[in-house]
Tab-separated table of C-alpha atoms in Angstrom:
chain	number	residue	atom	x	y	z
A	1	MET	CA	-248.947	13.706	-86.383
A	2	LYS	CA	-251.989	11.633	-88.210
A	3	PHE	CA	-253.834	14.881	-88.701
A	4	THR	CA	-251.024	16.622	-90.442
A	5	ARG	CA	-250.742	13.504	-92.951
A	6	THR	CA	-254.097	13.247	-93.654
A	7	ALA	CA	-254.515	17.081	-94.248
A	8	ALA	CA	-251.559	17.168	-96.423
A	9	LEU	CA	-252.838	14.024	-98.448
A	10	GLY	CA	-256.194	15.785	-98.903
A	11	ALA	CA	-254.605	18.966	-100.101
A	12	ALA	CA	-252.312	16.959	-102.650
A	13	LEU	CA	-255.481	14.951	-103.861
A	14	ALA	CA	-257.548	18.080	-104.295
A	15	ALA	CA	-254.711	19.847	-106.180
A	16	THR	CA	-254.498	16.677	-108.350
A	17	ALA	CA	-258.084	16.781	-108.966
A	18	ALA	CA	-258.178	20.541	-109.856
A	19	LEU	CA	-255.260	19.787	-112.265
A	20	GLY	CA	-257.383	17.108	-114.151
A	21	SER	CA	-259.778	19.998	-115.575
A	22	PRO	CA	-258.233	21.728	-118.477
A	23	ALA	CA	-259.446	25.360	-117.742
A	24	THR	CA	-258.109	24.760	-114.094
A	25	ALA	CA	-254.654	23.747	-115.582
A	26	LEU	CA	-254.381	26.542	-117.774
A	27	ALA	CA	-255.172	28.946	-114.915
A	28	ALA	CA	-252.547	27.303	-112.587
A	29	THR	CA	-249.884	27.547	-115.421
A	30	PRO	CA	-247.313	30.205	-114.435
A	31	VAL	CA	-247.014	33.311	-116.623
A	32	ALA	CA	-243.289	33.008	-117.312
A	33	PRO	CA	-241.937	29.690	-118.741
A	34	ALA	CA	-240.671	27.038	-116.517
A	35	VAL	CA	-237.015	27.404	-117.854
A	36	HIS	CA	-237.032	31.012	-115.991
A	37	ALA	CA	-238.101	29.068	-112.740
A	38	VAL	CA	-234.988	27.028	-112.553
A	39	HIS	CA	-231.613	28.965	-112.037
A	40	ALA	CA	-228.243	27.636	-111.386
A	41	ALA	CA	-226.483	28.758	-108.209
A	42	PRO	CA	-223.922	31.092	-109.187
A	43	VAL	CA	-220.458	29.468	-108.601
A	44	PRO	CA	-218.597	31.110	-105.724
A	45	VAL	CA	-215.408	32.922	-106.257
A	46	ARG	CA	-214.388	31.678	-102.812
A	47	SER	CA	-216.007	29.582	-100.097
A	48	GLY	CA	-214.820	27.828	-96.974
A	49	ASP	CA	-215.154	26.023	-93.751
A	50	PRO	CA	-213.596	27.075	-90.549
A	51	ALA	CA	-213.366	23.505	-89.507
A	52	SER	CA	-211.390	22.288	-92.663
A	53	ALA	CA	-207.557	22.704	-92.171
A	54	VAL	CA	-207.412	23.170	-96.089
A	55	ASP	CA	-209.893	26.103	-96.083
A	56	ARG	CA	-207.641	27.560	-93.092
A	57	VAL	CA	-204.550	27.360	-95.225
A	58	ALA	CA	-206.511	29.082	-98.167
A	59	ASP	CA	-207.774	31.627	-95.888
A	60	PHE	CA	-204.329	32.272	-94.398
A	61	TYR	CA	-202.597	32.808	-97.450
A	62	GLY	CA	-205.367	34.932	-98.909
A	63	ALA	CA	-205.241	37.344	-95.796
A	64	TYR	CA	-201.518	37.182	-95.528
A	65	ILE	CA	-200.674	38.040	-99.120
A	66	ASP	CA	-203.565	40.770	-98.860
A	67	SER	CA	-201.594	42.208	-95.668
A	68	LEU	CA	-198.331	42.674	-97.515
A	69	TYR	CA	-199.705	43.613	-100.988
A	70	GLY	CA	-199.065	47.344	-101.903
A	71	THR	CA	-198.353	49.487	-98.733
A	72	GLY	CA	-198.931	46.559	-96.260
A	73	MET	CA	-201.106	46.898	-93.144
A	74	GLY	CA	-198.416	47.102	-90.245
A	75	GLY	CA	-198.472	43.968	-87.947
A	76	LEU	CA	-201.425	42.220	-89.427
A	77	SER	CA	-199.111	39.713	-91.090
A	78	SER	CA	-197.379	38.825	-87.772
A	79	ASP	CA	-200.751	38.757	-86.157
A	80	LEU	CA	-201.935	36.264	-88.941
A	81	ARG	CA	-198.969	34.088	-88.362
A	82	ALA	CA	-199.648	33.768	-84.550
A	83	HIS	CA	-203.396	32.837	-85.278
A	84	TYR	CA	-202.611	30.388	-88.301
A	85	LEU	CA	-199.281	28.846	-87.435
A	86	THR	CA	-198.018	26.447	-84.719
A	87	LYS	CA	-196.034	27.933	-82.082
A	88	SER	CA	-193.082	25.737	-82.685
A	89	PHE	CA	-193.225	26.619	-86.719
A	90	GLN	CA	-193.154	30.008	-86.032
A	91	LYS	CA	-189.718	29.786	-84.285
A	92	GLN	CA	-188.488	27.325	-87.193
A	93	LEU	CA	-189.766	30.249	-89.621
A	94	ALA	CA	-187.788	32.811	-87.798
A	95	VAL	CA	-184.570	30.756	-88.257
A	96	TRP	CA	-185.386	30.352	-91.700
A	97	GLU	CA	-186.004	33.909	-92.468
A	98	LYS	CA	-182.760	34.989	-90.703
A	99	LYS	CA	-180.792	32.428	-92.878
A	100	HIS	CA	-182.593	33.303	-96.370
A	101	HIS	CA	-183.339	36.848	-95.768
A	102	ALA	CA	-186.516	36.395	-97.264
A	103	ASP	CA	-190.337	35.941	-96.001
A	104	GLY	CA	-190.632	32.252	-94.880
A	105	VAL	CA	-194.293	31.904	-95.632
A	106	LEU	CA	-193.671	33.073	-99.180
A	107	ARG	CA	-190.283	31.603	-99.562
A	108	ALA	CA	-189.544	34.883	-101.257
A	109	GLN	CA	-188.263	38.382	-100.831
A	110	ASP	CA	-191.180	40.141	-102.651
A	111	VAL	CA	-195.019	39.567	-102.478
A	112	PRO	CA	-196.911	37.412	-105.282
A	113	ASP	CA	-199.563	38.811	-107.715
A	114	GLY	CA	-201.719	35.917	-107.099
A	115	TRP	CA	-202.067	32.467	-105.320
A	116	SER	CA	-204.292	29.483	-105.720
A	117	LEU	CA	-204.479	26.151	-103.433
A	118	THR	CA	-205.264	22.441	-103.709
A	119	GLN	CA	-205.325	19.693	-101.279
A	120	ALA	CA	-202.469	17.457	-101.917
A	121	ASN	CA	-202.389	14.551	-99.299
A	122	ALA	CA	-203.758	13.774	-95.755
A	123	GLY	CA	-202.574	11.010	-93.168
A	124	ALA	CA	-200.822	10.649	-89.815
A	125	GLY	CA	-202.594	13.518	-88.365
A	126	HIS	CA	-201.707	16.074	-91.034
A	127	VAL	CA	-203.169	17.438	-94.303
A	128	TRP	CA	-200.906	18.875	-96.934
A	129	SER	CA	-202.015	21.542	-99.300
A	130	THR	CA	-200.124	22.665	-102.689
A	131	VAL	CA	-199.997	26.418	-102.787
A	132	VAL	CA	-199.137	27.812	-106.141
A	133	LEU	CA	-197.861	31.510	-105.868
A	134	THR	CA	-197.837	33.562	-109.094
A	135	TRP	CA	-195.246	36.083	-109.919
A	136	GLY	CA	-195.533	38.702	-112.658
A	137	THR	CA	-198.460	39.408	-115.257
A	138	GLY	CA	-199.036	39.173	-118.946
A	139	SER	CA	-196.262	37.270	-120.737
A	140	HIS	CA	-193.872	37.282	-117.960
A	141	VAL	CA	-195.600	35.011	-115.391
A	142	THR	CA	-193.689	32.606	-113.077
A	143	HIS	CA	-194.895	30.341	-110.422
A	144	THR	CA	-193.733	28.996	-107.212
A	145	THR	CA	-195.096	25.778	-105.704
A	146	LEU	CA	-195.282	25.366	-101.774
A	147	THR	CA	-196.242	22.389	-99.928
A	148	VAL	CA	-197.854	23.482	-96.680
A	149	GLN	CA	-198.679	20.838	-93.866
A	150	SER	CA	-201.426	21.421	-91.334
A	151	ASP	CA	-202.063	19.471	-88.253
A	152	LEU	CA	-205.626	17.770	-88.535
A	153	ALA	CA	-206.079	18.135	-84.559
A	154	THR	CA	-205.696	21.749	-84.260
A	155	ARG	CA	-205.941	22.932	-88.306
A	156	LEU	CA	-202.729	25.070	-87.806
A	157	ILE	CA	-199.956	25.124	-90.097
A	158	SER	CA	-196.955	23.297	-89.096
A	159	ASN	CA	-194.621	23.209	-91.806
A	160	ILE	CA	-194.014	24.779	-95.360
A	161	THR	CA	-191.652	23.618	-97.845
């Protein structure tokens, strides 16, 4: 380890000494301006962390809405519910859907044109996310706001209001 530090220090000193000479400094100058060497990373459209309960809610709503949009994808929406929702909440949702004749995840009879999600609050072993569903396009846009509760221990959705 001592050798590595000594070698690195020697290389740094040699580079500094070489840069002291104007001819060497010009030769070491990159052809492209320094402005082009620094690029900001592109802002991701979406990103996530599988350990985050909030990211899992976003993943669920994105996949769930995609599975229902247009012609639908068969039983994928049921599989997503089984994967992302607690078993007890799946039972509660079935009761709600029978009573309201609507999709309990979306709290609607139709599929939204878009969605967004923000973390709302956390405490007592839960985290709440705010999901805003967008309906319509152009000048006829409306929104529905849902509060989604997830259990921190399991990262599963345990309630939607």
